[in-house]
Coordinates of C-alpha atoms and ligand atoms in Angstrom, one line a residue:
M223 CA 53.4 -83.5 51.2
N224 CA 53.8 -79.9 51.7
H225 CA 51.3 -77.5 50.2
D226 CA 52.5 -74.0 50.9
H227 CA 49.6 -71.8 50.2
T228 CA 51.1 -68.6 51.4
D229 CA 49.1 -66.1 49.4
T230 CA 50.5 -62.6 49.0
N231 CA 47.9 -61.5 46.4
S232 CA 45.9 -58.5 47.3
S233 CA 42.2 -59.1 47.9
A234 CA 39.2 -58.1 45.8
S235 CA 37.9 -54.7 46.7
P236 CA 34.2 -53.8 47.2
C237 CA 32.4 -53.0 44.0
V238 CA 29.2 -53.2 41.9
M239 CA 29.7 -55.4 38.9
T240 CA 27.6 -54.6 35.9
I241 CA 27.2 -57.4 33.4
C242 CA 26.4 -55.9 30.0
G243 CA 24.7 -58.7 28.0
A244 CA 23.6 -60.4 31.3
T245 CA 21.0 -62.6 29.6
G246 CA 23.5 -64.4 27.4
D247 CA 25.0 -67.8 28.1
L248 CA 28.3 -66.6 29.7
T249 CA 26.5 -65.3 32.8
K250 CA 24.9 -68.7 33.5
R251 CA 27.7 -70.8 32.3
K252 CA 30.7 -69.1 33.8
L253 CA 30.2 -65.8 35.6
I254 CA 27.6 -66.7 38.2
P255 CA 29.2 -70.1 38.9
A256 CA 32.6 -68.4 39.3
L257 CA 31.2 -65.8 41.6
C258 CA 29.5 -68.5 43.7
N259 CA 32.8 -70.4 43.9
L260 CA 34.5 -67.3 45.0
A261 CA 31.9 -66.6 47.7
Q262 CA 32.2 -70.2 48.9
E263 CA 35.9 -69.8 49.3
K264 CA 35.3 -66.5 51.0
L265 CA 37.3 -64.6 48.4
L266 CA 34.5 -62.2 47.4
P267 CA 34.0 -59.0 49.4
E268 CA 30.8 -58.7 51.4
Q269 CA 30.4 -55.2 49.9
F270 CA 29.6 -56.7 46.5
A271 CA 26.5 -56.8 44.2
I272 CA 25.6 -57.3 40.5
V273 CA 23.6 -55.4 38.0
G274 CA 22.5 -57.2 34.9
F275 CA 22.0 -55.0 31.9
S276 CA 20.5 -56.2 28.7
V277 CA 17.8 -55.7 26.1
D278 CA 15.7 -58.7 27.1
D279 CA 12.5 -58.4 28.9
F280 CA 13.2 -59.2 32.5
T281 CA 12.6 -57.5 35.9
T282 CA 14.9 -57.9 38.8
E283 CA 12.6 -60.5 40.2
S284 CA 12.2 -62.6 37.0
F285 CA 15.9 -62.3 36.2
R286 CA 16.8 -63.7 39.6
Q287 CA 14.3 -66.5 39.2
N288 CA 15.7 -67.3 35.8
L289 CA 19.3 -67.5 37.1
V290 CA 18.3 -69.7 40.0
Q291 CA 16.6 -72.1 37.7
E292 CA 19.0 -72.0 34.7
T293 CA 22.5 -71.7 36.2
P294 CA 22.6 -75.2 37.6
K295 CA 21.7 -76.6 34.1
F296 CA 24.4 -74.6 32.4
A297 CA 27.3 -74.7 34.9
A298 CA 29.9 -77.3 34.1
S299 CA 30.2 -78.4 37.8
P300 CA 27.6 -78.5 40.6
I301 CA 26.9 -75.3 42.4
D302 CA 25.9 -75.2 46.1
T303 CA 22.4 -73.8 45.9
K304 CA 22.9 -71.9 49.2
F305 CA 25.6 -69.8 47.5
L306 CA 23.6 -69.5 44.3
D307 CA 20.5 -68.2 46.2
S308 CA 22.4 -65.7 48.1
M309 CA 24.3 -64.5 45.0
C310 CA 21.0 -64.1 43.2
E311 CA 19.6 -62.0 46.1
R312 CA 22.4 -59.5 45.3
I313 CA 21.5 -59.2 41.6
Y314 CA 19.4 -56.4 40.0
Y315 CA 18.3 -56.0 36.4
V316 CA 18.1 -53.0 34.1
K317 CA 16.4 -53.5 30.7
G318 CA 17.8 -51.3 28.0
D319 CA 19.1 -51.0 24.5
F320 CA 22.9 -50.5 24.4
Q321 CA 22.4 -47.6 22.0
D322 CA 19.8 -45.8 24.1
P323 CA 21.1 -43.0 26.3
D324 CA 18.0 -43.3 28.5
A325 CA 19.0 -46.9 29.3
Y326 CA 22.3 -45.6 30.7
Q327 CA 20.5 -43.1 32.9
R328 CA 18.5 -46.0 34.4
L329 CA 21.6 -48.1 34.7
E330 CA 23.5 -45.3 36.5
Q331 CA 20.6 -44.9 38.9
Q332 CA 20.5 -48.6 39.6
I333 CA 24.2 -48.8 40.2
A334 CA 24.1 -45.8 42.6
E335 CA 21.3 -47.4 44.6
T336 CA 23.0 -50.7 44.7
D337 CA 26.3 -49.1 45.7
K338 CA 24.6 -47.3 48.6
K339 CA 22.8 -50.5 49.7
Y340 CA 26.0 -52.6 49.7
N341 CA 28.4 -49.9 50.6
A342 CA 30.5 -50.7 47.5
L343 CA 32.6 -47.5 47.9
G344 CA 31.7 -46.3 44.4
N345 CA 33.9 -48.9 42.7
R346 CA 32.5 -50.2 39.4
L347 CA 33.3 -53.2 37.3
F348 CA 31.7 -53.5 33.9
Y349 CA 31.8 -56.9 32.2
L350 CA 31.2 -56.6 28.4
A351 CA 29.7 -60.0 27.8
V352 CA 28.3 -58.8 24.5
A353 CA 28.9 -59.3 20.7
P354 CA 32.1 -57.4 19.7
R355 CA 30.2 -54.9 17.7
F356 CA 28.9 -53.4 21.0
F357 CA 32.3 -53.0 22.8
S358 CA 33.1 -49.5 21.6
M359 CA 29.5 -48.3 21.7
I360 CA 29.0 -49.4 25.3
V361 CA 32.3 -47.8 26.4
K362 CA 31.4 -44.6 24.6
M363 CA 28.0 -44.5 26.3
L364 CA 29.6 -45.2 29.7
G365 CA 31.9 -42.3 29.1
L366 CA 29.1 -40.0 28.0
C367 CA 27.0 -40.6 31.1
G368 CA 30.0 -40.3 33.4
L369 CA 30.0 -44.0 34.5
S370 CA 33.6 -44.5 33.4
K371 CA 35.0 -41.7 35.5
E372 CA 37.4 -42.5 38.4
E373 CA 37.4 -39.9 41.2
N374 CA 38.0 -39.7 44.9
G375 CA 39.9 -43.0 45.0
R376 CA 37.1 -44.9 43.3
W377 CA 38.0 -47.2 40.5
V378 CA 36.2 -48.1 37.3
R379 CA 37.4 -51.2 35.4
V380 CA 36.0 -52.7 32.2
I381 CA 36.5 -56.4 31.2
V382 CA 36.4 -56.9 27.5
E383 CA 35.6 -60.4 26.2
K384 CA 37.2 -61.9 23.1
P385 CA 37.3 -61.7 20.1
F386 CA 39.3 -58.5 20.4
G387 CA 39.3 -57.4 16.8
H388 CA 39.0 -59.4 13.6
D389 CA 42.4 -58.5 12.2
L390 CA 45.2 -56.1 12.9
A391 CA 43.4 -53.0 11.7
S392 CA 40.2 -53.7 13.6
A393 CA 42.1 -54.5 16.8
K394 CA 44.0 -51.2 16.6
Q395 CA 40.8 -49.3 15.9
L396 CA 39.1 -51.0 18.9
N397 CA 42.0 -50.1 21.2
Q398 CA 41.9 -46.5 20.0
E399 CA 38.2 -46.2 20.6
L400 CA 38.4 -47.7 24.1
K401 CA 41.2 -45.4 24.9
Q402 CA 39.2 -42.3 24.0
V403 CA 37.2 -43.1 27.1
L404 CA 39.3 -45.3 29.4
T405 CA 43.0 -45.4 30.3
E406 CA 44.9 -48.6 29.6
R407 CA 45.0 -49.3 33.3
Q408 CA 41.1 -49.5 33.3
I409 CA 40.9 -52.0 30.4
Y410 CA 41.0 -55.8 31.2
R411 CA 41.1 -57.8 28.0
I412 CA 40.2 -61.3 29.1
D413 CA 41.4 -64.6 27.7
H414 CA 39.9 -67.4 29.6
Y415 CA 42.9 -69.6 28.9
L416 CA 44.9 -67.6 31.4
G417 CA 42.3 -68.5 34.1
K418 CA 43.3 -72.2 33.8
E419 CA 45.4 -73.4 36.7
T420 CA 47.6 -75.4 34.4
V421 CA 48.4 -72.4 32.2
Q422 CA 49.3 -70.3 35.2
N423 CA 51.4 -73.2 36.4
V424 CA 53.6 -73.0 33.2
M425 CA 55.2 -69.9 34.7
V426 CA 55.5 -71.3 38.1
F427 CA 57.0 -74.6 36.8
R428 CA 59.6 -72.7 34.8
F429 CA 60.6 -70.0 37.2
S430 CA 60.5 -71.8 40.5
N431 CA 62.5 -74.8 39.6
N432 CA 66.2 -74.5 39.1
I433 CA 66.5 -77.8 37.2
I434 CA 64.2 -76.7 34.4
E435 CA 65.3 -73.3 33.3
P436 CA 68.9 -74.2 32.3
L437 CA 67.6 -76.7 29.8
W438 CA 64.9 -74.4 28.4
N439 CA 66.6 -73.1 25.3
R440 CA 68.0 -73.9 21.9
N441 CA 70.9 -75.9 23.3
Y442 CA 68.7 -78.6 24.7
V443 CA 65.2 -78.2 23.1
D444 CA 64.7 -79.6 19.6
H445 CA 61.2 -78.2 19.1
V446 CA 58.0 -77.3 20.9
Q447 CA 54.5 -78.5 20.0
I448 CA 51.3 -76.8 21.2
T449 CA 48.0 -78.6 20.6
A450 CA 44.5 -77.4 21.4
A451 CA 42.2 -80.1 20.0
E452 CA 38.5 -80.3 20.5
T453 CA 35.9 -83.0 19.7
V454 CA 33.0 -80.6 19.6
G455 CA 32.0 -79.0 16.3
V456 CA 30.8 -75.5 16.0
E457 CA 27.7 -76.3 18.1
H458 CA 25.2 -73.4 17.9
R459 CA 27.9 -70.8 16.9
G460 CA 27.9 -71.4 13.2
G461 CA 27.0 -67.8 12.4
F462 CA 30.0 -66.4 14.4
Y463 CA 32.4 -69.2 13.4
E464 CA 31.7 -68.5 9.7
T465 CA 33.2 -65.0 10.1
A466 CA 36.0 -66.2 12.4
G467 CA 37.4 -69.7 11.6
A468 CA 39.9 -71.6 13.6
L469 CA 42.8 -69.2 13.1
R470 CA 41.1 -66.1 14.4
D471 CA 39.1 -68.0 17.1
M472 CA 42.1 -69.8 18.7
V473 CA 45.5 -68.7 17.6
P474 CA 46.2 -65.0 18.3
N475 CA 44.6 -65.5 21.7
H476 CA 44.6 -68.9 23.4
L477 CA 47.5 -70.5 21.5
F478 CA 49.6 -67.4 21.8
Q479 CA 49.0 -67.3 25.6
L480 CA 50.5 -70.9 25.8
L481 CA 53.3 -69.9 23.4
T482 CA 54.3 -66.8 25.3
M483 CA 54.2 -68.5 28.7
T484 CA 56.4 -71.2 27.3
A485 CA 58.9 -69.0 25.5
M486 CA 59.1 -65.8 27.6
E487 CA 62.3 -64.8 29.4
P488 CA 62.1 -64.7 33.2
P489 CA 60.5 -61.4 34.4
I490 CA 62.3 -59.5 37.1
S491 CA 59.1 -59.7 39.2
F492 CA 55.5 -60.8 39.0
D493 CA 54.4 -57.2 38.6
A494 CA 51.7 -57.1 35.8
D495 CA 53.8 -55.0 33.4
E496 CA 57.0 -56.9 34.0
V497 CA 55.3 -60.2 33.1
R498 CA 53.5 -58.7 30.2
N499 CA 56.6 -57.0 28.8
K500 CA 58.3 -60.4 28.6
Q501 CA 55.3 -62.0 26.9
A502 CA 55.1 -59.1 24.4
E503 CA 58.8 -59.5 23.6
V504 CA 58.1 -63.1 22.5
L505 CA 55.3 -62.0 20.2
H506 CA 57.5 -59.3 18.7
A507 CA 60.3 -61.8 18.2
I508 CA 58.2 -64.2 16.1
Q509 CA 59.7 -64.3 12.6
P510 CA 57.1 -62.7 10.3
L511 CA 55.9 -65.1 7.6
T512 CA 56.4 -64.2 4.0
P513 CA 53.6 -65.1 1.6
E514 CA 55.6 -68.1 0.4
E515 CA 56.1 -69.2 4.0
V516 CA 52.4 -68.9 4.6
L517 CA 51.9 -71.5 1.9
T518 CA 54.6 -73.9 3.3
C519 CA 54.3 -73.3 7.1
M520 CA 50.5 -73.2 7.5
V521 CA 47.9 -75.9 7.0
R522 CA 44.2 -75.3 7.1
G523 CA 41.4 -77.8 7.2
Q524 CA 37.7 -78.3 7.5
Y525 CA 35.9 -81.3 8.9
G526 CA 33.7 -83.6 6.9
S527 CA 31.3 -86.1 8.5
G528 CA 32.7 -88.8 10.7
N529 CA 32.4 -90.5 14.0
I530 CA 33.1 -89.0 17.4
D531 CA 32.8 -91.2 20.5
G532 CA 30.8 -93.7 18.4
Q533 CA 28.3 -91.1 17.2
R534 CA 27.9 -90.1 13.6
V535 CA 28.4 -86.4 13.2
V536 CA 27.7 -84.2 10.2
T537 CA 30.1 -82.3 8.0
Y538 CA 30.9 -78.7 8.9
R539 CA 29.0 -77.5 5.8
S540 CA 25.8 -79.0 7.2
E541 CA 26.0 -77.4 10.6
P542 CA 23.3 -74.8 11.4
A543 CA 24.0 -71.3 10.0
V544 CA 27.0 -72.5 7.9
A545 CA 27.0 -72.0 4.1
P546 CA 26.8 -75.3 2.2
D547 CA 29.9 -74.3 0.2
S548 CA 31.7 -72.7 3.2
N549 CA 35.5 -72.3 3.0
T550 CA 35.9 -71.5 6.6
E551 CA 38.7 -73.5 8.3
T552 CA 38.0 -75.5 11.4
Y553 CA 41.6 -76.8 11.7
V554 CA 44.9 -75.0 11.5
A555 CA 48.5 -76.0 12.0
L556 CA 51.5 -73.8 11.7
K557 CA 55.2 -73.6 12.3
L558 CA 56.7 -70.5 13.8
L559 CA 60.2 -69.5 14.6
I560 CA 61.2 -67.1 17.4
D561 CA 64.1 -64.8 16.6
N562 CA 66.0 -64.4 19.8
W563 CA 69.1 -65.9 21.5
R564 CA 67.1 -68.5 23.5
W565 CA 65.0 -69.9 20.7
A566 CA 66.7 -69.2 17.3
G567 CA 66.2 -72.3 15.1
V568 CA 63.8 -74.1 17.4
P569 CA 60.5 -74.6 15.6
F570 CA 57.2 -74.0 17.5
Y571 CA 54.5 -76.1 15.9
L572 CA 51.0 -75.1 16.8
R573 CA 47.7 -76.9 15.9
T574 CA 44.1 -76.5 16.8
G575 CA 40.9 -77.9 15.4
K576 CA 37.3 -78.9 16.0
R577 CA 35.9 -82.4 15.6
L578 CA 39.3 -84.0 16.2
A579 CA 39.9 -87.4 17.7
R580 CA 40.3 -86.2 21.3
R581 CA 39.7 -83.2 23.5
V582 CA 43.2 -82.3 24.6
T583 CA 45.3 -79.2 25.2
E584 CA 49.0 -79.7 25.8
I585 CA 52.4 -78.3 25.4
V586 CA 55.2 -80.6 24.4
I587 CA 58.9 -79.8 24.9
Q588 CA 60.8 -82.2 22.8
F589 CA 64.5 -82.3 23.9
R590 CA 67.4 -83.0 21.6
R591 CA 69.1 -86.4 21.3
T592 CA 72.1 -87.2 23.5
P593 CA 75.2 -86.1 21.6
F594 CA 76.7 -89.6 21.5
V595 CA 75.0 -93.0 21.5
L596 CA 76.8 -94.9 24.2
F597 CA 74.8 -98.1 23.6
R598 CA 75.6 -98.6 19.9
N599 CA 77.1 -102.0 20.3
T600 CA 73.9 -103.3 21.9
S601 CA 70.5 -103.7 20.4
V602 CA 69.8 -100.1 21.4
R603 CA 70.4 -98.1 18.4
N604 CA 67.8 -95.4 18.4
L605 CA 67.7 -93.7 21.7
Q606 CA 64.4 -92.0 22.1
T607 CA 64.6 -88.4 23.2
N608 CA 63.3 -86.9 26.4
R609 CA 59.9 -85.3 26.2
L610 CA 58.2 -83.0 28.7
V611 CA 54.5 -82.8 28.3
I612 CA 52.5 -80.1 30.1
H613 CA 48.9 -81.3 30.2
I614 CA 46.6 -78.3 30.2
Q615 CA 43.2 -80.1 29.8
P616 CA 41.3 -82.4 30.4
E617 CA 44.2 -84.2 32.1
E618 CA 46.0 -81.6 34.2
G619 CA 49.6 -82.3 35.0
I620 CA 53.1 -82.7 33.8
S621 CA 54.9 -85.8 32.5
L622 CA 58.5 -86.3 31.7
S623 CA 59.6 -89.3 29.6
F624 CA 63.1 -90.6 29.8
G625 CA 65.1 -93.7 28.9
A626 CA 65.3 -96.5 31.3
K627 CA 66.8 -100.0 31.1
V628 CA 64.2 -102.7 30.5
P629 CA 64.8 -105.4 33.1
G630 CA 66.6 -108.4 31.7
S631 CA 70.1 -109.8 30.9
V632 CA 70.1 -108.2 27.4
M633 CA 70.6 -104.4 27.3
K634 CA 67.3 -102.9 26.2
L635 CA 66.1 -99.4 26.7
G636 CA 62.6 -98.2 27.1
L637 CA 61.1 -94.8 27.4
V638 CA 59.2 -94.4 30.6
N639 CA 57.2 -91.6 32.1
M640 CA 57.4 -89.7 35.4
D641 CA 54.0 -88.1 36.0
F642 CA 52.6 -85.4 38.1
D643 CA 48.8 -85.3 38.2
Y644 CA 47.1 -82.2 39.6
C645 CA 44.0 -84.0 40.7
T646 CA 45.8 -86.8 42.6
Y647 CA 48.1 -84.4 44.3
F648 CA 45.9 -81.4 45.1
G649 CA 42.4 -82.9 44.7
M650 CA 39.8 -81.4 42.5
E651 CA 38.4 -78.0 42.9
H652 CA 35.3 -76.6 41.3
N653 CA 36.7 -74.0 39.0
T654 CA 35.2 -72.4 35.9
G655 CA 38.5 -70.6 35.1
Y656 CA 36.9 -67.3 35.6
E657 CA 37.3 -67.1 39.4
R658 CA 40.9 -66.0 39.4
L659 CA 40.4 -63.5 36.6
L660 CA 37.3 -61.9 38.2
R661 CA 39.1 -61.7 41.5
D662 CA 42.2 -60.3 40.0
C663 CA 40.3 -57.6 38.2
M664 CA 38.5 -56.7 41.5
A665 CA 42.0 -56.5 43.1
G666 CA 43.4 -54.4 40.3
D667 CA 45.9 -57.0 39.2
A668 CA 46.1 -57.1 35.4
T669 CA 48.9 -59.7 35.1
L670 CA 46.6 -62.3 33.5
F671 CA 44.9 -59.8 31.1
Q672 CA 46.0 -58.7 27.7
R673 CA 47.6 -55.3 27.2
A674 CA 46.8 -53.3 24.0
D675 CA 50.3 -53.9 22.5
M676 CA 50.1 -57.6 23.1
V677 CA 46.9 -58.0 21.3
E678 CA 48.2 -56.0 18.4
A679 CA 51.5 -57.9 18.3
G680 CA 49.5 -61.2 18.2
W681 CA 47.4 -59.9 15.2
S682 CA 50.6 -58.7 13.5
V683 CA 51.8 -62.3 13.3
I684 CA 48.4 -63.5 12.0
Q685 CA 47.8 -60.7 9.5
P686 CA 50.1 -62.0 6.7
I687 CA 48.3 -65.4 6.9
L688 CA 44.9 -63.7 6.7
D689 CA 46.1 -61.8 3.6
V690 CA 47.3 -64.8 1.8
W691 CA 44.3 -66.9 2.7
H692 CA 42.0 -64.1 1.6
A693 CA 43.8 -64.0 -1.8
L694 CA 43.9 -67.8 -2.2
P695 CA 40.7 -69.3 -0.8
A696 CA 41.0 -72.9 0.4
R697 CA 40.3 -75.6 -2.2
G698 CA 39.4 -79.2 -1.5
F699 CA 37.4 -78.6 1.7
P700 CA 36.4 -80.7 3.6
N701 CA 39.8 -82.4 3.9
Y702 CA 39.6 -84.3 7.2
A703 CA 37.0 -86.6 8.7
A704 CA 35.4 -85.7 12.0
G705 CA 37.1 -87.9 14.7
S706 CA 40.5 -87.9 12.9
W707 CA 43.6 -85.9 13.8
G708 CA 43.1 -83.4 11.0
P709 CA 44.3 -83.3 7.4
I710 CA 47.3 -85.3 6.3
E711 CA 49.1 -82.0 5.4
G712 CA 49.1 -81.3 9.2
D713 CA 51.3 -84.3 9.7
E714 CA 53.4 -83.5 6.7
L715 CA 54.2 -80.1 8.2
L716 CA 56.3 -81.9 10.8
E717 CA 57.4 -84.9 8.7
K718 CA 59.2 -82.7 6.2
D719 CA 61.3 -81.5 9.1
G720 CA 61.9 -85.1 10.2
R721 CA 59.5 -84.8 13.2
A722 CA 56.1 -86.0 14.2
W723 CA 53.2 -84.8 16.4
H724 CA 53.1 -86.2 19.8
R725 CA 50.8 -89.2 19.6
I726 CA 48.3 -88.1 22.2
G727 CA 46.8 -90.7 24.5
E728 CA 48.3 -93.6 22.6
E729 CA 51.6 -94.0 24.3
E730 CA 52.2 -97.6 24.9
L731 CA 55.4 -99.4 25.2
D732 CA 55.8 -101.8 22.4
N733 CA 57.3 -105.2 23.1
R734 CA 60.8 -103.8 22.7
G735 CA 60.2 -101.3 25.4
R736 CA 59.8 -98.3 23.1
I737 CA 56.9 -95.9 22.8
A738 CA 55.2 -97.0 19.6
P739 CA 55.9 -94.7 16.6
P740 CA 53.3 -92.1 15.7
A741 CA 50.5 -93.2 13.5
K742 CA 50.2 -91.5 10.2
A743 CA 47.1 -89.5 9.5
Q744 CA 44.8 -91.2 7.1
K745 CA 44.0 -89.5 3.8
T746 CA 40.3 -89.8 4.7
G747 CA 37.6 -90.8 2.3
V748 CA 35.8 -87.7 3.5
A749 CA 32.1 -87.9 3.0
T750 CA 30.4 -84.6 2.6
Ligands
BG6_1422 C1 36.7 -70.1 22.8 C2 36.5 -70.4 21.3 O1 37.4 -68.9 23.0 O2 37.5 -71.2 23.3 C3 35.8 -71.7 21.1 O3 35.7 -69.3 20.8 C4 36.5 -72.8 21.8 O4 35.6 -72.0 19.8 C5 36.9 -72.5 23.3 O5 35.7 -74.0 21.8 C6 37.8 -73.5 23.9 O6 37.9 -73.2 25.2 P1 38.2 -74.4 26.2 O7 38.4 -73.8 27.6 O8 37.1 -75.4 26.2 O9 39.5 -75.0 25.7

């Protein structure tokens, strides 16, 4: 086994990181655990400290205590307390209203003192872990008090969380407002999907293996499926989700990251703009949907009550902060076509939803049939086609299914899998997905962050759907039971093209050596 870890990436530079909205969940759930993991791996500079900035009533002392107590409860994987304690010793707190100019004076003073103490060389990283309505305001205030200014070789970078806009117009407006203060080079629009190892590996898999790329086109690929299914409901985020819905929440960002990584042309280098140019090209090549196509190529759904892991769960409309007659979609499936030489005529089917049967994110490349059935005079009539599955989460790996002879004196073919599992091969690492992104930002590498034009190109694809859905609100919600695979129309979207969704987690060879055919979604007796 040869793990070549040669790392040519530049390292993170010294800086003071300010977390705006530091008292929110993201700090405890992701940011502090990620920084601790980076420190543990010696990937964080010594000249580094954090300033928390928020309206809540904390002092530096009480904020530190709160983080030491709360972070282990929120973090997804265990944190070494030694690193947590030492990280918290480097944290300072400024209480202030994001609209109050005086608060920024105090912030500026704290950053300057911290910078001096840790010799952070005047570099500043601002993380906007706040509600979207504060993005522009905070950046404007940073500009007014001079905190956004880069001079004498010092850098200032701003990480902006999702959602980046609510539709095409608001995304454009937000870009414009940020650019009144910052240059594009200073803006790091984050999408945590790009922090996932398995997502980054899509590019490596495609562009470092000579046997893959020749097949990766319309001559060999029948269609592509991208699934991001969750078992959780809206949890405590009903208020936000009511204004977003599954389409806005998942598609122009996370699912389009997976789509562009899968469909992009090989870049000429791994330079940030070279890679992002190729991703942007894919988004621009997506065939725009006409209103009629929105009706035929898009499916929306909302969960009713049902069972998840043996537990009864309530209908979406009974979730906290959700309207009892809500028409917000919690499931969406769509078919897109990419108008270029590589992908013309190859459908990309995307689906995502809450309260589905399993938590799984995967990309399926379904290859075409062999041109000629060699075994037609045997019992083998229907050769199954090759399928490559890139497992993003919770399983992490890649599997390739191919036909093999079932042992015996009669010619029978079965479809078998060749599996690569990340965990078995590389072992498990504690990773929140934010480590790489934080470190890249500190190193000035924007490859895994969204550029303004990419965000706008993504929204351009979504906007016609939003328009049609706005004009024709959904009827018949809820239309799938919690714990199912979504509404029956989601299955029909593929069936009418003679295809079927990959039957996740249920692949078993039947007694004739074939993977059992996909189960049909049930028209559920959805209880509201
Ligand atoms: C977030 C969405 O961006 O991604 C959530 O707002 C969703 O609704 C989450 O649950 C999914 O992320 P992950 O990493 O759990 O797949």
